Coordinates of C-alpha atoms in Angstrom, one line a residue:
M29 CA 127.1 -88.7 -3.6
E30 CA 129.1 -85.4 -4.2
N31 CA 127.6 -84.0 -0.9
E32 CA 128.8 -87.1 0.9
D33 CA 132.3 -86.8 -0.6
D34 CA 132.4 -83.1 0.4
A35 CA 131.4 -83.9 3.9
M36 CA 134.1 -86.6 4.2
M37 CA 136.7 -84.1 2.9
K38 CA 135.6 -81.5 5.5
I39 CA 135.9 -84.1 8.3
F40 CA 139.4 -85.1 7.0
R41 CA 140.5 -81.4 6.8
H42 CA 139.2 -80.7 10.3
K43 CA 141.0 -83.8 11.7
A44 CA 144.2 -82.8 9.9
Y45 CA 144.0 -79.3 11.2
F46 CA 143.3 -80.5 14.7
I47 CA 146.3 -82.9 14.6
G48 CA 148.5 -80.3 13.0
V49 CA 147.7 -77.7 15.7
H50 CA 148.4 -80.2 18.5
I51 CA 151.7 -81.2 16.9
L52 CA 152.8 -77.6 16.7
M53 CA 151.7 -77.0 20.3
F54 CA 153.7 -80.1 21.4
I55 CA 156.8 -78.9 19.5
F56 CA 156.5 -75.4 21.0
L57 CA 156.1 -76.8 24.5
F58 CA 159.0 -79.2 24.1
W59 CA 161.2 -76.4 22.7
A60 CA 160.2 -74.1 25.6
L61 CA 161.0 -76.8 28.2
Y62 CA 164.2 -77.8 26.5
S63 CA 165.4 -74.1 26.3
Y64 CA 164.5 -73.1 29.8
S65 CA 164.8 -76.3 31.9
P66 CA 168.4 -77.7 32.3
S67 CA 167.1 -80.9 33.8
I68 CA 165.0 -81.6 30.6
R69 CA 168.1 -81.0 28.5
V70 CA 170.0 -83.5 30.7
M71 CA 167.3 -86.1 30.3
V72 CA 167.1 -85.6 26.5
K73 CA 170.9 -85.8 26.3
E74 CA 170.8 -89.1 28.2
I75 CA 168.2 -90.5 25.8
I76 CA 169.8 -89.3 22.5
D77 CA 173.5 -89.7 23.6
P78 CA 173.6 -92.1 26.5
G79 CA 177.4 -92.4 26.2
G80 CA 177.9 -88.6 26.6
K81 CA 180.3 -87.8 29.4
V82 CA 180.0 -85.6 32.3
Y83 CA 183.6 -85.6 33.5
T84 CA 184.6 -86.2 37.1
I85 CA 187.8 -84.2 37.8
A86 CA 189.7 -85.0 40.9
H87 CA 190.7 -81.6 42.2
R88 CA 194.4 -81.9 43.3
G89 CA 193.7 -85.6 43.3
A90 CA 191.2 -87.1 45.7
S91 CA 192.3 -84.3 48.0
G92 CA 189.3 -84.7 50.4
Y93 CA 190.8 -88.1 51.4
A94 CA 194.6 -87.7 50.9
P95 CA 197.2 -84.9 50.9
E96 CA 196.5 -82.6 47.9
N97 CA 198.8 -82.8 44.9
T98 CA 200.6 -85.9 46.0
I99 CA 201.0 -89.4 44.4
P100 CA 198.6 -91.0 47.0
A101 CA 195.9 -88.4 46.2
F102 CA 196.3 -89.2 42.5
E103 CA 196.3 -93.0 43.1
L104 CA 193.2 -92.7 45.1
A105 CA 191.5 -90.7 42.3
L106 CA 192.4 -93.4 39.9
E107 CA 191.0 -96.1 42.2
M108 CA 187.7 -94.1 42.4
N109 CA 187.4 -94.0 38.6
A110 CA 187.8 -90.3 38.2
D111 CA 188.1 -89.2 34.6
S112 CA 190.9 -86.8 35.2
I113 CA 193.3 -85.6 37.9
E114 CA 193.8 -81.9 38.3
L115 CA 197.2 -80.7 39.5
D116 CA 199.1 -77.5 39.9
I117 CA 202.7 -76.8 38.8
Q118 CA 205.3 -74.3 40.0
L119 CA 208.9 -74.0 38.9
T120 CA 211.8 -74.5 41.3
K121 CA 214.8 -72.2 41.3
D122 CA 216.5 -74.6 38.8
H123 CA 213.4 -74.5 36.6
I124 CA 212.0 -78.0 37.4
P125 CA 208.2 -78.2 37.4
V126 CA 207.0 -79.6 40.8
V127 CA 203.4 -80.3 41.7
I128 CA 202.2 -77.8 44.4
H129 CA 199.4 -75.3 44.5
D130 CA 200.8 -72.4 46.5
E131 CA 203.7 -70.2 45.5
T132 CA 205.2 -71.0 48.9
V133 CA 205.6 -74.4 50.6
N134 CA 204.3 -73.1 53.9
R135 CA 200.8 -74.5 53.9
T136 CA 201.2 -78.0 52.6
T137 CA 204.7 -79.0 53.8
D138 CA 206.9 -78.7 56.9
G139 CA 209.1 -76.1 55.2
K140 CA 209.0 -72.3 54.6
G141 CA 209.7 -70.2 51.6
Y142 CA 208.9 -69.6 48.0
V143 CA 209.0 -72.5 45.6
R144 CA 210.8 -70.3 43.0
N145 CA 213.6 -69.6 45.5
M146 CA 214.2 -73.3 46.3
T147 CA 216.2 -75.9 44.3
L148 CA 214.7 -79.3 43.5
E149 CA 217.0 -80.9 46.1
Q150 CA 215.6 -78.6 48.7
I151 CA 212.0 -79.3 47.7
K152 CA 212.7 -83.1 47.9
Q153 CA 213.6 -82.8 51.6
L154 CA 210.1 -81.6 52.5
D155 CA 207.3 -83.5 54.1
A156 CA 204.1 -82.9 52.2
G157 CA 201.8 -85.3 54.0
S158 CA 202.0 -84.9 57.8
W159 CA 200.0 -81.6 57.7
F160 CA 197.1 -83.5 56.3
N161 CA 197.0 -86.1 59.1
K162 CA 196.9 -83.2 61.6
A163 CA 194.2 -81.3 59.7
Y164 CA 192.0 -84.3 58.8
P165 CA 192.5 -87.0 61.5
M166 CA 189.5 -88.9 60.2
F167 CA 191.3 -89.7 57.0
A168 CA 194.9 -89.8 58.4
R169 CA 197.2 -92.6 57.4
E170 CA 200.7 -93.3 58.6
T171 CA 201.8 -93.8 55.0
Y172 CA 201.1 -90.1 54.4
E173 CA 203.8 -89.0 56.8
G174 CA 207.0 -87.9 55.0
I175 CA 205.6 -88.2 51.5
P176 CA 207.4 -85.8 49.1
V177 CA 206.2 -83.0 46.8
P178 CA 206.1 -84.8 43.5
M179 CA 207.9 -83.7 40.3
L180 CA 205.7 -83.5 37.2
D181 CA 208.1 -86.1 35.7
Q182 CA 207.2 -88.4 38.5
V183 CA 203.5 -88.0 38.0
F184 CA 203.7 -88.7 34.2
E185 CA 206.0 -91.7 34.8
T186 CA 203.7 -93.1 37.5
F187 CA 200.4 -92.8 35.7
G188 CA 201.3 -92.4 32.0
K189 CA 198.2 -92.8 29.8
N190 CA 196.1 -94.5 32.4
I191 CA 194.3 -91.3 33.2
S192 CA 193.9 -87.8 31.8
Y193 CA 195.4 -84.7 33.3
I194 CA 194.2 -81.1 33.8
I195 CA 197.2 -79.0 34.7
E196 CA 197.0 -75.5 36.1
I197 CA 199.7 -73.1 35.2
K198 CA 200.4 -71.2 38.4
E199 CA 202.0 -67.7 38.8
P200 CA 203.1 -67.4 35.1
E201 CA 204.5 -63.9 35.8
S202 CA 207.0 -65.4 38.3
N203 CA 207.5 -68.7 36.5
L204 CA 209.0 -67.4 33.3
N205 CA 208.8 -69.8 30.3
I206 CA 206.6 -72.2 32.2
E207 CA 204.4 -72.7 29.2
T208 CA 207.3 -73.8 27.0
I209 CA 208.7 -76.0 29.8
L210 CA 205.3 -77.6 30.4
N211 CA 204.8 -78.4 26.7
D212 CA 208.2 -80.0 26.5
Y213 CA 207.3 -82.4 29.3
I214 CA 203.9 -83.2 27.7
T215 CA 205.5 -84.0 24.4
K216 CA 208.4 -85.9 26.1
Y217 CA 205.9 -88.4 27.5
D218 CA 203.7 -88.4 24.4
L219 CA 200.7 -87.2 26.4
E220 CA 199.2 -84.6 24.0
K221 CA 195.9 -86.5 23.8
F222 CA 195.8 -86.9 27.6
V223 CA 196.5 -83.4 28.9
S224 CA 194.4 -80.2 29.1
I225 CA 195.7 -76.9 30.5
H226 CA 193.9 -74.3 32.6
S227 CA 194.8 -71.0 34.2
F228 CA 193.4 -67.8 35.5
S229 CA 195.9 -66.0 33.2
G230 CA 194.4 -65.5 29.7
A231 CA 197.8 -64.3 28.5
S232 CA 199.5 -67.5 29.7
L233 CA 196.8 -69.7 28.0
Q234 CA 197.2 -67.7 24.7
K235 CA 200.9 -68.1 24.9
F236 CA 200.5 -71.8 25.4
H237 CA 198.0 -72.0 22.5
R238 CA 200.6 -70.4 20.2
I239 CA 203.2 -73.0 21.3
N240 CA 200.9 -76.0 20.9
P241 CA 197.4 -75.3 19.5
D242 CA 196.4 -79.0 19.8
I243 CA 196.2 -79.0 23.6
P244 CA 192.7 -78.2 24.9
L245 CA 192.7 -75.1 27.2
Y246 CA 190.2 -73.9 29.8
Q247 CA 189.9 -70.4 31.1
L248 CA 189.6 -70.3 34.8
V249 CA 187.2 -67.6 36.0
W250 CA 186.4 -66.2 39.4
N251 CA 183.1 -64.4 40.0
D252 CA 182.8 -62.3 43.2
Y253 CA 179.0 -62.5 42.9
T254 CA 176.5 -64.9 41.3
A255 CA 176.6 -64.2 37.6
V256 CA 173.5 -64.8 35.5
R257 CA 175.1 -63.8 32.2
V258 CA 178.6 -63.2 30.8
S259 CA 179.7 -60.8 28.1
A260 CA 179.2 -62.3 24.6
A261 CA 182.3 -60.4 23.5
Y262 CA 184.3 -62.1 26.3
L263 CA 183.1 -65.5 25.2
E264 CA 184.0 -64.9 21.6
H265 CA 187.5 -63.8 22.8
V266 CA 187.9 -66.9 24.9
K267 CA 186.9 -69.1 21.9
T268 CA 190.0 -67.8 20.0
Y269 CA 192.3 -69.9 22.3
A270 CA 190.2 -72.1 24.7
V271 CA 187.6 -74.8 24.4
G272 CA 185.9 -74.0 27.7
I273 CA 185.5 -72.0 30.8
S274 CA 186.0 -73.2 34.4
P275 CA 184.2 -70.8 36.8
N276 CA 183.8 -71.0 40.6
F277 CA 180.5 -72.9 41.2
Q278 CA 179.2 -70.3 43.7
G279 CA 179.5 -67.6 41.0
I280 CA 177.3 -69.2 38.3
T281 CA 173.7 -70.0 37.6
A282 CA 171.8 -72.3 35.2
A283 CA 171.4 -69.3 32.9
Y284 CA 175.1 -68.7 32.9
V285 CA 175.8 -72.3 32.0
S286 CA 173.3 -72.3 29.2
Q287 CA 174.7 -69.1 27.7
V288 CA 178.3 -70.3 27.7
K289 CA 177.3 -73.7 26.2
R290 CA 175.2 -71.9 23.5
A291 CA 178.3 -69.9 22.6
G292 CA 180.1 -73.2 21.9
L293 CA 182.2 -73.5 25.0
K294 CA 182.3 -76.2 27.6
V295 CA 181.6 -75.4 31.3
M296 CA 183.3 -77.2 34.1
P297 CA 182.9 -75.5 37.5
Y298 CA 185.1 -75.8 40.6
T299 CA 185.2 -76.8 43.4
V300 CA 182.0 -78.7 44.1
N301 CA 182.2 -80.9 47.2
Y302 CA 178.6 -81.2 48.5
Q303 CA 176.3 -83.6 46.8
L304 CA 173.4 -81.1 46.8
N305 CA 175.6 -78.7 44.7
M306 CA 176.9 -81.6 42.6
D307 CA 173.3 -82.5 41.7
K308 CA 172.5 -78.9 40.9
A309 CA 175.5 -78.6 38.6
Y310 CA 174.6 -81.8 36.8
S311 CA 171.0 -80.7 36.3
W312 CA 172.4 -77.4 34.8
G313 CA 174.1 -79.4 32.1
V314 CA 177.7 -78.8 32.9
D315 CA 180.4 -80.8 31.1
G316 CA 182.3 -81.7 34.2
V317 CA 182.9 -80.9 37.8
Y318 CA 186.1 -80.3 39.8
T319 CA 185.7 -82.0 43.2
N320 CA 187.9 -83.1 46.1
Y321 CA 185.5 -86.1 46.4
P322 CA 185.3 -87.8 43.0
D323 CA 183.4 -90.8 44.5
R324 CA 180.6 -88.5 45.6
F325 CA 180.1 -87.0 42.1
L326 CA 180.2 -90.4 40.4
E327 CA 177.3 -91.4 42.7
V328 CA 175.4 -88.2 41.7
I329 CA 175.9 -89.0 38.0
E330 CA 174.7 -92.6 38.5
T331 CA 171.6 -91.5 40.4
N332 CA 170.7 -88.9 37.8
R333 CA 171.2 -91.3 34.9
D334 CA 169.0 -93.9 36.7
N335 CA 166.3 -91.3 37.2
A336 CA 166.5 -90.2 33.6
Q337 CA 165.4 -93.6 32.3
W338 CA 161.9 -92.8 31.0

């Protein structure tokens, strides 16, 4: 009887050992796949946290379909269900923030000159839409002709809390006190929970962080070549004032995204306009994408989520 009990115990131990080894192998395999395969991380995220957001950020509005940084471009982004509109601000000669990307009005209006040398009344006279109709006749509309450069006031009054905003501080060296002025507008319209700020100027972002530490900030980054890694010391520095990094898409890799996210920062690349690249960015596990075509990226998100249903 004792021999029979001993034999049963040996069989039990062998089975337990066999099962234990296979469980450990499965855990190790899963860990390896999770660590080195961004697409696996995305699928796991979709299962564990199906409500997790990958943000669609309309770059200068839905600027692939309408004149950039104008009310029609922002309205179209809202219609397309973008999560945020991205816009750029410059200060006029009389220190009014207007929504325009370049430091001059030359490219996107019928005027000439530096924004900082023009008064608001002069800016208001400009046509900010006709250039688009000429450049992109397939998306041209008569209603775009003669549309003005919007003031930041106008954008906040028009859209209020119906969408979130990512505002780029442009030319902080030329636009003195732009951080203080911008914060005043945000608090005036009670939009602290609806606005994020980004800039290529770390000094400007740090200044804004001192003014209002509750507003999320993103450090814009330009890489001249495809970067696999980024300095750990740099990431720790960025974390002292920002919640994330927004690099140019062509200058990053899956490993780059993984490293930045492991450091505790969000990653939202710009400007991703082709669906093949959108799909790649999504599979890398980015937190959001800046695009001129928000409808395209929303399609990519939907397709990936459908495919992730195991």
